[in-house]
Amino acid sequence: MAGRPLLLLLALSQAHKQLQCEDCTHRPDETSMLQAQQAQRQHAGHQLPHVEATIPSRLLNTKDGRLSHHSHTHAKVVDDTDYREDARVRGEQAMKQSLDERCSLKRMTLEEVHHRWAELVAAEKAKVGHLTMDKMEDLRFAFNSVLNNNQPVMVQDVPRQLGWHAAGHWGAEELSKFLGDHQWERQSFDYPDWIFGLKNYTSLSGYLKRHESSTNVFLFASEPGCDENKVLKSTVDVIRGHITPSPDFAYGPEWCQAIIAIDGIGASHGFHNHDPVWNVQVTGWKQWWLMPPHSKANWQNEFGMEWGGAPLTADGTPFEMPNGCAMVKQATPPPGTQMCVTGPGEMILLPDSWIHATCGLTEFTVGAGGWLGGPARHDHGHPDKPMEK
């Protein structure tokens, strides 16, 4: 299999980076989220100045909020291979393909999706009478799963239908000029940390000028609520109005649940999973690889793959490919992987815990969307407004 030699090479090159951590002596049920975060920062000191990993709500004990696992090892698996040429060729190919040829996901119209959401809300309201904030959060969290039997969905022409300013105005030059010196944290992907921050900030124009996607550095904003990092919030606030209104089923901008992914060509988020999200490809082209929640992985719980884990290949080897662009040409995806290339205006609705990886196929790609996990569920600040929409 094509991926086997590359996996072996990555494993050998990282073998000497095995780290020891006294925090790992804690049993999973004794390890708090704070301890896990402290452990991550200790480990980061051996290789990178800082590590930040988004911990999905499904991995937290709902009674006391403690991390439900801390069992993985801490050998960093990184990949700084330059996949830009492979990505460029795939991007040119995808642009010539029909939608059926480049994406295996079910397609729905935005009108159909909004109608299904209205039906779901009406049915629940008829059942309970009044929809509390918690109930609305539950509905939003479950929506992507009930929409298509727990399968992802593709929706076309979303920014234009919603009236987003971003449609047609988020090219590299125009967006860089608009953002000016507003700062983004440079981020990358490894195992077992998944997405992590480099504690090093740059403007969008600076990121693009340095061609940092050649070593899998990308810009990524993931909002955990309005009490987030001030630098992150100030940057997102500048462009928040460009991606409003939200779809009917999503949180409005006042809830600070946005996700904005900026990638140069060949930059990638390797296989990972998290709470349900919606993601609109605003500019450029991106390849997605998707696997169901209970696909075989090296670390699993009752929800599926655990934070820090990786899916398994046919022979049982962990597919720890930090840069998913390797799957464009160099490596074979794990069994059961679905593929989809998204172009401008196309939205993916990803249900809870679906495993996925991405690769930027054009010089500049921007995706915008948001979390459906719920701000109150995470105990973050939220506006004093009714939840019904």
Coordinates of C-alpha atoms in Angstrom, one line a residue, residues 1 20 22 33 83 94 123 149 157 167 172-173 178 191 208 220-221 263 281 312 319 346 349 359 376 387:
M1 CA 0.0 0.0 0.0
Q20 CA 8.0 11.3 29.3
E22 CA 4.5 12.7 35.0
M33 CA -8.7 19.6 31.8
Y83 CA 2.9 19.0 -0.9
A94 CA -11.0 19.0 -9.6
A123 CA -42.1 19.6 16.2
N149 CA -29.1 9.8 8.8
D157 CA -24.2 28.7 -3.5
A167 CA -18.9 36.4 -1.6
A172 CA -6.2 37.1 -1.3
E173 CA -5.3 40.7 -2.2
F178 CA -8.9 45.0 4.4
Y191 CA -0.2 14.0 16.5
L208 CA 1.0 34.6 2.2
F220 CA -7.2 29.4 12.0
A221 CA -9.8 31.1 14.2
D263 CA -4.8 28.0 4.1
Q281 CA -15.8 27.3 1.3
L312 CA -6.2 2.9 11.3
F319 CA -2.7 6.7 10.1
E346 CA -20.2 25.2 -1.2
L349 CA -22.6 20.1 7.3
C359 CA -6.0 20.0 2.1
A376 CA -23.9 27.4 27.2
M387 CA -32.4 31.3 21.5

